[in-house]
Amino acid sequence: MALAEINFDGIIGPSHNYAGLSLGNLASAKNAGRISEPRAAALQGIEKMRANIRLGLAQGAFLPQRRPDTAWLERLGTDAARAGPALLANAMSASSMWTANAATVSPAPDTGDGRCHLTSANLVTMPHRSHEWPETMAQLRTAFADAAHFAIHDPVPAPFGDEGAANFMRLASCHAEPGIEIFVYGESGGPFPARQHVEASKAVARKHRLDPDRTLFVEQSPAAIAAGAFHNDVVAVANETVLFCHEQAFTEPAKFHDGLRALMPDVVIVEVPADRVSLREAIKTYLFNAQLVTLPEGGMALILPTESRESEAVWTWLEEMVAGNGPIRKLIPVDVRQSMANGGGPACLRLRVLADPGTVDPRFLMDEPKLDAIAEVIAAEWPEAIDGGALNDPALWDRIASARKALYETLSLTELI
């Protein structure tokens, strides 16, 4: 079985809007009420996937969910026409596009039964995300239906908040070798909630049948949460032997790093000092919300938002790092401004799954012709703009439903509509 890391990006949905629903997400709050551009947002996401394919990386996609979520509203005893503005905004959120929060993934080399395990995140901390998991589960069970190679688990029950791979990292000598799995949880974030509960992380590790001696539970620093690092992937990212993180990402960084080196002597820790790039600047530019990837020709690249290039402090440090002949050899800025304005960068948009592509439902795997077909649907069907104050327009709901249906039909996934 030839294992490859496949990045499954969320196709940005036709309901993409700026309602400012995510407490602790500074970009989301800052841009609340702005007019969004769903078509431009989705096409930016397509171009990001296309660029990854051209780098020689394996690429997949997950599809937008039903919006407004009528089933969720029905469970609350209402519907889109009668729900108040706040409840309707939560039912209209397109946040499932950030598939880093779709699930936690433990690949076959790390698990007790030699299968890839995926646990859907419950996302219970935020109402607008708490209703994503049923449709996420449906897509996971379809994409990874081969029970000989995959095990799909229901979410951890409430009240233990689980936000998926955004609070998870994996290190290994190479992707296909057994790795160290790192679960990052929060305890306090000043005025903002800590979204990942340590008991949720421990439950996922047990369900995935991980080796306790190769599993770490690490606390995210309260300072990072209070500064707006609502997920660990806003202050740290890992790939194979490299951990790339901010100096203030973790509560006890020295203890964490020493434990990591004891388990994995060849680990390379690239730590950005706070006196060069402040937490505020790192979060503003989403320096760490990047895809750290291994290139087919060797070496690693950092796929990061263009906002990082626009920051003198961030870009100067990055150029010095690359010039220093460290493990990260290439910087690749990508334009995902519409997603960034709603609080999600390149890493938020993707879920990493280490698997044999031949075991995955091919309808979820992308190539350039398929991306061309998706882009045509988006250009024809996605709304050009959505005013956050006009989410109660039935014509908009119909437009969103029609656009989503056209995409599912294009990818022959009508059983999931």
Tab-separated table of C-alpha atoms in Angstrom:
chain	number	residue	atom	x	y	z
A	1	MET	CA	0.000	0.000	0.000
A	2	ALA	CA	1.534	3.325	-1.135
A	3	LEU	CA	0.641	5.926	1.465
A	4	ALA	CA	0.489	9.571	0.458
A	5	GLU	CA	-0.526	12.682	2.348
A	6	ILE	CA	-3.718	13.975	0.756
A	7	ASN	CA	-4.885	17.481	1.595
A	8	PHE	CA	-8.692	17.654	1.527
A	9	ASP	CA	-9.673	21.289	1.095
A	10	GLY	CA	-13.158	22.564	1.819
A	11	ILE	CA	-14.831	24.060	-1.246
A	12	ILE	CA	-16.042	27.442	-0.001
A	13	GLY	CA	-19.818	27.382	-0.055
A	14	PRO	CA	-22.334	29.700	-1.703
A	15	SER	CA	-23.516	30.974	1.703
A	16	HIS	CA	-20.079	32.433	2.599
A	17	ASN	CA	-20.875	35.533	4.650
A	18	TYR	CA	-19.399	37.739	7.355
A	19	ALA	CA	-21.675	37.412	10.364
A	20	GLY	CA	-18.882	37.616	12.961
A	21	LEU	CA	-20.017	34.510	14.827
A	22	SER	CA	-16.688	33.205	16.120
A	23	LEU	CA	-15.834	34.593	19.569
A	24	GLY	CA	-12.067	34.817	19.929
A	25	ASN	CA	-11.444	34.911	16.180
A	26	LEU	CA	-10.223	38.469	15.686
A	27	ALA	CA	-10.581	38.533	11.890
A	28	SER	CA	-14.130	37.215	12.090
A	29	ALA	CA	-15.087	39.892	14.615
A	30	LYS	CA	-13.306	42.688	12.756
A	31	ASN	CA	-15.099	41.998	9.479
A	32	ALA	CA	-18.570	41.314	10.890
A	33	GLY	CA	-21.219	42.952	8.734
A	34	ARG	CA	-19.043	43.396	5.665
A	35	ILE	CA	-20.325	42.336	2.274
A	36	SER	CA	-18.801	38.959	1.370
A	37	GLU	CA	-17.957	37.621	-2.070
A	38	PRO	CA	-18.777	33.896	-2.160
A	39	ARG	CA	-17.861	33.439	-5.820
A	40	ALA	CA	-14.457	35.078	-5.444
A	41	ALA	CA	-13.853	33.191	-2.198
A	42	ALA	CA	-14.585	29.798	-3.756
A	43	LEU	CA	-12.476	30.522	-6.829
A	44	GLN	CA	-9.570	31.548	-4.594
A	45	GLY	CA	-9.881	28.178	-2.882
A	46	ILE	CA	-9.886	26.380	-6.234
A	47	GLU	CA	-6.701	28.177	-7.269
A	48	LYS	CA	-5.047	27.152	-4.016
A	49	MET	CA	-5.871	23.501	-4.747
A	50	ARG	CA	-4.693	23.869	-8.342
A	51	ALA	CA	-1.353	25.287	-7.159
A	52	ASN	CA	-0.885	22.324	-4.796
A	53	ILE	CA	-1.523	19.847	-7.607
A	54	ARG	CA	1.071	21.638	-9.738
A	55	LEU	CA	3.554	21.212	-6.894
A	56	GLY	CA	2.976	17.458	-7.213
A	57	LEU	CA	0.885	17.146	-4.039
A	58	ALA	CA	-2.136	14.849	-3.704
A	59	GLN	CA	-5.321	16.885	-3.422
A	60	GLY	CA	-8.863	16.121	-2.351
A	61	ALA	CA	-11.940	18.168	-1.473
A	62	PHE	CA	-15.000	18.177	0.739
A	63	LEU	CA	-18.230	19.837	-0.323
A	64	PRO	CA	-20.328	22.683	1.125
A	65	GLN	CA	-23.056	21.722	3.531
A	66	ARG	CA	-26.778	22.499	3.332
A	67	ARG	CA	-27.502	26.144	4.154
A	68	PRO	CA	-29.561	27.307	5.835
A	69	ASP	CA	-29.384	24.150	7.926
A	70	THR	CA	-33.105	23.458	8.027
A	71	ALA	CA	-32.725	20.215	10.003
A	72	TRP	CA	-30.906	22.046	12.804
A	73	LEU	CA	-33.491	24.817	12.864
A	74	GLU	CA	-36.262	22.221	12.987
A	75	ARG	CA	-34.667	20.608	16.040
A	76	LEU	CA	-34.818	24.064	17.616
A	77	GLY	CA	-38.519	24.293	16.890
A	78	THR	CA	-38.310	26.852	14.111
A	79	ASP	CA	-37.430	27.340	10.449
A	80	ALA	CA	-35.541	29.839	8.311
A	81	ALA	CA	-38.580	32.076	7.851
A	82	ARG	CA	-39.344	32.344	11.573
A	83	ALA	CA	-35.884	32.192	13.134
A	84	GLY	CA	-34.521	35.441	14.508
A	85	PRO	CA	-31.486	37.109	12.895
A	86	ALA	CA	-28.948	35.575	15.285
A	87	LEU	CA	-30.253	32.008	14.962
A	88	LEU	CA	-30.567	32.322	11.197
A	89	ALA	CA	-26.980	33.589	10.910
A	90	ASN	CA	-25.797	30.485	12.770
A	91	ALA	CA	-27.804	28.291	10.389
A	92	MET	CA	-26.324	30.084	7.350
A	93	SER	CA	-22.651	29.819	8.282
A	94	ALA	CA	-20.307	28.451	5.598
A	95	SER	CA	-17.645	27.579	8.181
A	96	SER	CA	-17.568	23.882	7.218
A	97	MET	CA	-15.174	25.062	4.477
A	98	TRP	CA	-12.452	25.022	7.166
A	99	THR	CA	-11.911	21.288	7.047
A	100	ALA	CA	-9.037	21.368	9.534
A	101	ASN	CA	-11.941	21.285	11.984
A	102	ALA	CA	-13.757	18.430	10.258
A	103	ALA	CA	-12.015	15.611	12.088
A	104	THR	CA	-8.903	14.332	13.815
A	105	VAL	CA	-6.983	11.843	11.675
A	106	SER	CA	-4.568	9.167	12.893
A	107	PRO	CA	-2.935	7.335	9.975
A	108	ALA	CA	-2.500	3.589	9.784
A	109	PRO	CA	1.178	3.495	10.899
A	110	ASP	CA	0.167	4.942	14.300
A	111	THR	CA	-2.919	2.900	15.189
A	112	GLY	CA	-3.373	-0.410	16.935
A	113	ASP	CA	-5.269	-2.069	14.083
A	114	GLY	CA	-3.274	-0.645	11.160
A	115	ARG	CA	-6.199	1.364	9.788
A	116	CYS	CA	-6.548	5.110	9.342
A	117	HIS	CA	-8.893	6.407	12.057
A	118	LEU	CA	-10.988	9.553	11.703
A	119	THR	CA	-13.115	11.083	14.479
A	120	SER	CA	-15.503	13.828	13.429
A	121	ALA	CA	-15.132	16.964	15.570
A	122	ASN	CA	-18.153	17.959	17.652
A	123	LEU	CA	-17.407	21.735	17.539
A	124	VAL	CA	-19.800	22.264	20.455
A	125	THR	CA	-18.192	25.498	21.669
A	126	MET	CA	-19.630	27.592	18.833
A	127	PRO	CA	-23.322	27.321	17.836
A	128	HIS	CA	-22.645	28.071	14.168
A	129	ARG	CA	-20.287	25.095	13.938
A	130	SER	CA	-21.991	22.697	16.343
A	131	HIS	CA	-24.401	21.468	13.670
A	132	GLU	CA	-21.746	20.601	11.056
A	133	TRP	CA	-20.852	17.123	12.228
A	134	PRO	CA	-23.794	15.105	10.775
A	135	GLU	CA	-23.036	16.179	7.207
A	136	THR	CA	-19.309	15.907	7.886
A	137	MET	CA	-19.867	12.316	8.985
A	138	ALA	CA	-21.844	11.583	5.824
A	139	GLN	CA	-18.986	12.829	3.647
A	140	LEU	CA	-16.350	10.992	5.702
A	141	ARG	CA	-18.282	7.731	5.529
A	142	THR	CA	-18.611	8.088	1.764
A	143	ALA	CA	-15.055	9.231	1.003
A	144	PHE	CA	-13.452	6.654	3.317
A	145	ALA	CA	-15.954	3.809	3.012
A	146	ASP	CA	-13.317	1.069	2.690
A	147	ALA	CA	-13.559	-0.510	6.137
A	148	ALA	CA	-10.405	-2.534	5.543
A	149	HIS	CA	-8.422	0.707	5.533
A	150	PHE	CA	-10.486	3.261	7.473
A	151	ALA	CA	-12.390	3.497	10.760
A	152	ILE	CA	-14.820	6.425	11.120
A	153	HIS	CA	-15.842	7.416	14.658
A	154	ASP	CA	-18.745	9.506	15.927
A	155	PRO	CA	-17.885	12.783	17.671
A	156	VAL	CA	-16.839	12.915	21.301
A	157	PRO	CA	-20.001	13.683	23.303
A	158	ALA	CA	-20.673	17.088	24.838
A	159	PRO	CA	-19.668	18.919	26.935
A	160	PHE	CA	-16.080	18.068	25.957
A	161	GLY	CA	-15.311	20.403	23.062
A	162	ASP	CA	-13.346	18.915	20.179
A	163	GLU	CA	-12.209	21.057	17.233
A	164	GLY	CA	-10.432	18.385	15.200
A	165	ALA	CA	-7.102	18.569	13.441
A	166	ALA	CA	-6.716	22.307	14.082
A	167	ASN	CA	-5.521	21.264	17.567
A	168	PHE	CA	-3.508	18.243	16.467
A	169	MET	CA	-0.020	17.720	15.028
A	170	ARG	CA	1.947	14.695	13.895
A	171	LEU	CA	5.692	14.209	13.592
A	172	ALA	CA	7.467	11.251	11.958
A	173	SER	CA	10.735	10.503	10.211
A	174	CYS	CA	8.607	10.382	7.052
A	175	HIS	CA	4.858	10.326	6.520
A	176	ALA	CA	4.598	6.548	6.089
A	177	GLU	CA	6.548	5.695	9.255
A	178	PRO	CA	5.034	5.458	12.765
A	179	GLY	CA	4.775	8.933	14.237
A	180	ILE	CA	4.356	10.976	17.395
A	181	GLU	CA	0.810	12.327	17.722
A	182	ILE	CA	0.432	15.629	19.570
A	183	PHE	CA	-2.922	16.795	20.925
A	184	VAL	CA	-3.042	20.455	21.932
A	185	TYR	CA	-5.735	21.501	24.399
A	186	GLY	CA	-6.689	24.754	26.096
A	187	GLU	CA	-7.607	25.671	29.660
A	188	SER	CA	-8.109	29.433	29.677
A	189	GLY	CA	-7.949	32.275	27.221
A	190	GLY	CA	-8.864	35.373	29.219
A	191	PRO	CA	-11.985	36.798	27.558
A	192	PHE	CA	-12.118	34.032	24.947
A	193	PRO	CA	-13.115	30.372	25.330
A	194	ALA	CA	-10.592	27.552	25.066
A	195	ARG	CA	-12.164	25.318	22.454
A	196	GLN	CA	-10.262	22.042	22.814
A	197	HIS	CA	-10.928	20.084	26.013
A	198	VAL	CA	-8.191	17.744	27.204
A	199	GLU	CA	-10.752	14.993	27.850
A	200	ALA	CA	-11.888	15.213	24.227
A	201	SER	CA	-8.303	14.830	23.052
A	202	LYS	CA	-7.754	11.821	25.319
A	203	ALA	CA	-10.987	10.233	24.113
A	204	VAL	CA	-9.914	10.569	20.483
A	205	ALA	CA	-6.519	9.037	21.254
A	206	ARG	CA	-8.210	6.056	22.930
A	207	LYS	CA	-10.671	5.558	20.081
A	208	HIS	CA	-7.819	5.665	17.572
A	209	ARG	CA	-5.946	2.997	19.549
A	210	LEU	CA	-2.766	5.055	19.764
A	211	ASP	CA	0.354	3.980	21.630
A	212	PRO	CA	0.318	6.014	24.896
A	213	ASP	CA	4.117	6.159	24.821
A	214	ARG	CA	4.011	7.968	21.476
A	215	THR	CA	1.111	10.313	22.245
A	216	LEU	CA	1.525	13.756	23.820
A	217	PHE	CA	-1.056	16.086	25.351
A	218	VAL	CA	0.216	19.660	25.395
A	219	GLU	CA	-1.454	22.791	26.733
A	220	GLN	CA	-1.771	25.810	24.478
A	221	SER	CA	-0.696	28.966	26.285
A	222	PRO	CA	-3.482	31.156	27.683
A	223	ALA	CA	-1.606	34.130	26.239
A	224	ALA	CA	-1.970	32.695	22.734
A	225	ILE	CA	-5.708	32.095	23.170
A	226	ALA	CA	-6.215	35.579	24.620
A	227	ALA	CA	-4.311	37.061	21.679
A	228	GLY	CA	-6.709	35.406	19.211
A	229	ALA	CA	-5.111	32.007	18.593
A	230	PHE	CA	-8.436	30.222	18.861
A	231	HIS	CA	-6.824	27.028	17.482
A	232	ASN	CA	-3.302	25.676	17.824
A	233	ASP	CA	-2.843	25.863	14.037
A	234	VAL	CA	-2.765	29.652	14.364
A	235	VAL	CA	0.519	29.427	16.332
A	236	ALA	CA	2.091	26.098	15.300
A	237	VAL	CA	2.297	23.586	12.445
A	238	ALA	CA	4.229	20.327	12.049
A	239	ASN	CA	5.347	18.142	9.155
A	240	GLU	CA	7.469	14.986	9.264
A	241	THR	CA	10.515	15.926	11.402
A	242	VAL	CA	9.793	19.672	11.664
A	243	LEU	CA	7.816	21.584	14.283
A	244	PHE	CA	7.335	25.245	13.288
A	245	CYS	CA	5.899	27.311	16.120
A	246	HIS	CA	5.794	30.639	17.913
A	247	GLU	CA	7.808	31.040	21.099
A	248	GLN	CA	4.587	31.681	23.053
A	249	ALA	CA	2.482	28.910	21.528
A	250	PHE	CA	2.594	26.517	24.502
A	251	THR	CA	2.259	26.849	28.274
A	252	GLU	CA	5.471	24.937	29.013
A	253	PRO	CA	7.488	25.011	25.797
A	254	ALA	CA	10.766	23.772	27.269
A	255	LYS	CA	9.105	20.757	28.873
A	256	PHE	CA	7.237	20.003	25.633
A	257	HIS	CA	10.347	20.338	23.471
A	258	ASP	CA	12.467	18.199	25.803
A	259	GLY	CA	9.824	15.452	25.843
A	260	LEU	CA	9.551	15.602	22.078
A	261	ARG	CA	13.318	15.300	21.607
A	262	ALA	CA	13.402	12.317	23.957
A	263	LEU	CA	10.834	10.527	21.790
A	264	MET	CA	12.213	11.733	18.468
A	265	PRO	CA	15.889	12.748	18.558
A	266	ASP	CA	15.876	13.885	14.918
A	267	VAL	CA	13.078	16.435	15.426
A	268	VAL	CA	13.869	19.958	14.211
A	269	ILE	CA	12.111	22.688	16.192
A	270	VAL	CA	11.923	25.994	14.342
A	271	GLU	CA	10.726	28.519	16.910
A	272	VAL	CA	9.923	32.102	15.970
A	273	PRO	CA	11.024	34.421	18.799
A	274	ALA	CA	8.486	36.859	20.181
A	275	ASP	CA	10.954	39.737	19.982
A	276	ARG	CA	11.110	39.274	16.202
A	277	VAL	CA	7.452	38.483	15.481
A	278	SER	CA	4.922	39.276	18.186
A	279	LEU	CA	1.962	37.026	18.889
A	280	ARG	CA	-0.258	39.835	17.613
A	281	GLU	CA	1.590	40.028	14.283
A	282	ALA	CA	1.748	36.253	13.888
A	283	ILE	CA	-2.014	35.971	14.410
A	284	LYS	CA	-2.819	38.987	12.236
A	285	THR	CA	-0.863	37.529	9.298
A	286	TYR	CA	-1.615	33.850	9.982
A	287	LEU	CA	2.078	33.062	9.665
A	288	PHE	CA	1.576	29.634	11.251
A	289	ASN	CA	-1.776	28.891	9.647
A	290	ALA	CA	0.214	27.594	6.714
A	291	GLN	CA	0.552	24.275	4.974
A	292	LEU	CA	3.992	22.897	5.773
A	293	VAL	CA	4.462	20.268	3.077
A	294	THR	CA	7.104	17.866	1.812
A	295	LEU	CA	7.776	18.454	-1.885
A	296	PRO	CA	8.095	15.466	-4.262
A	297	GLU	CA	11.590	16.593	-5.240
A	298	GLY	CA	12.616	16.782	-1.575
A	299	GLY	CA	12.696	19.557	0.985
A	300	MET	CA	9.781	21.369	2.573
A	301	ALA	CA	7.722	24.357	1.528
A	302	LEU	CA	5.555	26.694	3.554
A	303	ILE	CA	2.306	27.568	1.760
A	304	LEU	CA	1.179	30.685	3.572
A	305	PRO	CA	-1.257	33.574	3.070
A	306	THR	CA	-0.184	36.643	1.103
A	307	GLU	CA	-0.804	38.657	4.278
A	308	SER	CA	2.427	37.173	5.656
A	309	ARG	CA	4.393	38.643	2.761
A	310	GLU	CA	2.858	42.051	3.438
A	311	SER	CA	4.231	42.160	6.993
A	312	GLU	CA	7.800	43.454	7.132
A	313	ALA	CA	8.532	41.722	10.436
A	314	VAL	CA	7.132	38.362	9.328
A	315	TRP	CA	8.619	38.322	5.835
A	316	THR	CA	12.052	39.488	6.999
A	317	TRP	CA	12.191	36.675	9.542
A	318	LEU	CA	11.005	34.112	6.983
A	319	GLU	CA	13.582	35.150	4.404
A	320	GLU	CA	16.325	34.919	7.016
A	321	MET	CA	15.094	31.459	7.987
A	322	VAL	CA	15.183	30.194	4.388
A	323	ALA	CA	18.604	31.775	3.807
A	324	GLY	CA	19.872	29.967	6.898
A	325	ASN	CA	19.654	26.600	5.114
A	326	GLY	CA	17.144	25.098	7.541
A	327	PRO	CA	14.601	22.391	6.690
A	328	ILE	CA	12.047	24.809	5.184
A	329	ARG	CA	13.434	25.726	1.784
A	330	LYS	CA	10.588	27.434	-0.047
A	331	LEU	CA	7.950	30.095	0.700
A	332	ILE	CA	4.774	29.996	-1.402
A	333	PRO	CA	2.254	32.797	-0.724
A	334	VAL	CA	-1.349	32.106	-1.787
A	335	ASP	CA	-4.311	34.464	-2.058
A	336	VAL	CA	-7.172	33.328	0.181
A	337	ARG	CA	-8.215	36.806	1.277
A	338	GLN	CA	-11.931	36.064	1.450
A	339	SER	CA	-11.314	33.144	3.795
A	340	MET	CA	-8.769	35.160	5.779
A	341	ALA	CA	-11.279	37.966	6.284
A	342	ASN	CA	-13.597	35.436	7.924
A	343	GLY	CA	-10.840	34.022	10.115
A	344	GLY	CA	-9.348	31.066	8.237
A	345	GLY	CA	-6.041	30.741	6.389
A	346	PRO	CA	-4.517	28.043	4.149
A	347	ALA	CA	-4.200	25.492	6.959
A	348	CYS	CA	-7.788	26.021	8.104
A	349	LEU	CA	-8.995	25.100	4.630
A	350	ARG	CA	-7.467	21.621	4.601
A	351	LEU	CA	-7.631	18.274	6.396
A	352	ARG	CA	-4.538	16.081	6.067
A	353	VAL	CA	-5.218	12.388	5.493
A	354	LEU	CA	-2.348	9.922	5.071
A	355	ALA	CA	-3.736	7.085	2.956
A	356	ASP	CA	-3.407	5.122	-0.238
A	357	PRO	CA	-5.338	7.266	-2.766
A	358	GLY	CA	-6.597	4.038	-4.317
A	359	THR	CA	-8.616	3.339	-1.159
A	360	VAL	CA	-10.424	6.720	-1.258
A	361	ASP	CA	-13.666	7.326	-3.175
A	362	PRO	CA	-12.333	8.968	-6.372
A	363	ARG	CA	-15.160	11.494	-6.438
A	364	PHE	CA	-13.434	13.311	-3.576
A	365	LEU	CA	-10.006	13.350	-5.256
A	366	MET	CA	-9.072	16.335	-7.381
A	367	ASP	CA	-7.165	16.883	-10.610
A	368	GLU	CA	-7.023	19.937	-12.858
A	369	PRO	CA	-9.896	18.927	-15.213
A	370	LYS	CA	-12.136	18.302	-12.206
A	371	LEU	CA	-11.165	21.652	-10.704
A	372	ASP	CA	-11.980	23.273	-14.054
A	373	ALA	CA	-15.457	21.757	-13.926
A	374	ILE	CA	-15.973	22.903	-10.334
A	375	ALA	CA	-14.785	26.408	-11.194
A	376	GLU	CA	-17.346	26.566	-14.006
A	377	VAL	CA	-20.144	25.703	-11.582
A	378	ILE	CA	-18.917	28.300	-9.094
A	379	ALA	CA	-18.657	31.013	-11.745
A	380	ALA	CA	-22.183	30.278	-12.960
A	381	GLU	CA	-24.003	29.511	-9.707
A	382	TRP	CA	-22.342	31.097	-6.654
A	383	PRO	CA	-23.678	34.494	-5.510
A	384	GLU	CA	-21.335	37.317	-6.350
A	385	ALA	CA	-21.969	39.076	-3.032
A	386	ILE	CA	-23.913	38.569	0.196
A	387	ASP	CA	-24.854	41.361	2.560
A	388	GLY	CA	-24.626	39.998	6.099
A	389	GLY	CA	-27.764	41.921	6.967
A	390	ALA	CA	-29.833	40.262	4.250
A	391	LEU	CA	-29.537	36.585	5.199
A	392	ASN	CA	-33.325	36.344	5.594
A	393	ASP	CA	-33.998	36.618	1.857
A	394	PRO	CA	-35.793	33.443	0.585
A	395	ALA	CA	-34.422	34.132	-2.900
A	396	LEU	CA	-30.908	33.878	-1.450
A	397	TRP	CA	-31.745	30.554	0.204
A	398	ASP	CA	-32.993	29.214	-3.137
A	399	ARG	CA	-29.863	30.466	-4.908
A	400	ILE	CA	-27.623	28.770	-2.360
A	401	ALA	CA	-29.524	25.479	-2.577
A	402	SER	CA	-29.458	25.505	-6.381
A	403	ALA	CA	-25.723	26.235	-6.468
A	404	ARG	CA	-24.921	23.453	-4.009
A	405	LYS	CA	-27.073	20.993	-5.954
A	406	ALA	CA	-25.248	21.850	-9.193
A	407	LEU	CA	-21.884	21.148	-7.558
A	408	TYR	CA	-22.968	17.809	-6.108
A	409	GLU	CA	-24.357	16.800	-9.496
A	410	THR	CA	-21.090	17.757	-11.211
A	411	LEU	CA	-19.162	15.477	-8.848
A	412	SER	CA	-21.766	12.674	-9.048
A	413	LEU	CA	-22.407	12.873	-5.305
A	414	THR	CA	-26.150	13.352	-5.474
A	415	GLU	CA	-26.750	10.754	-2.745
A	416	LEU	CA	-25.365	13.334	-0.287
A	417	ILE	CA	-27.596	16.239	-1.335
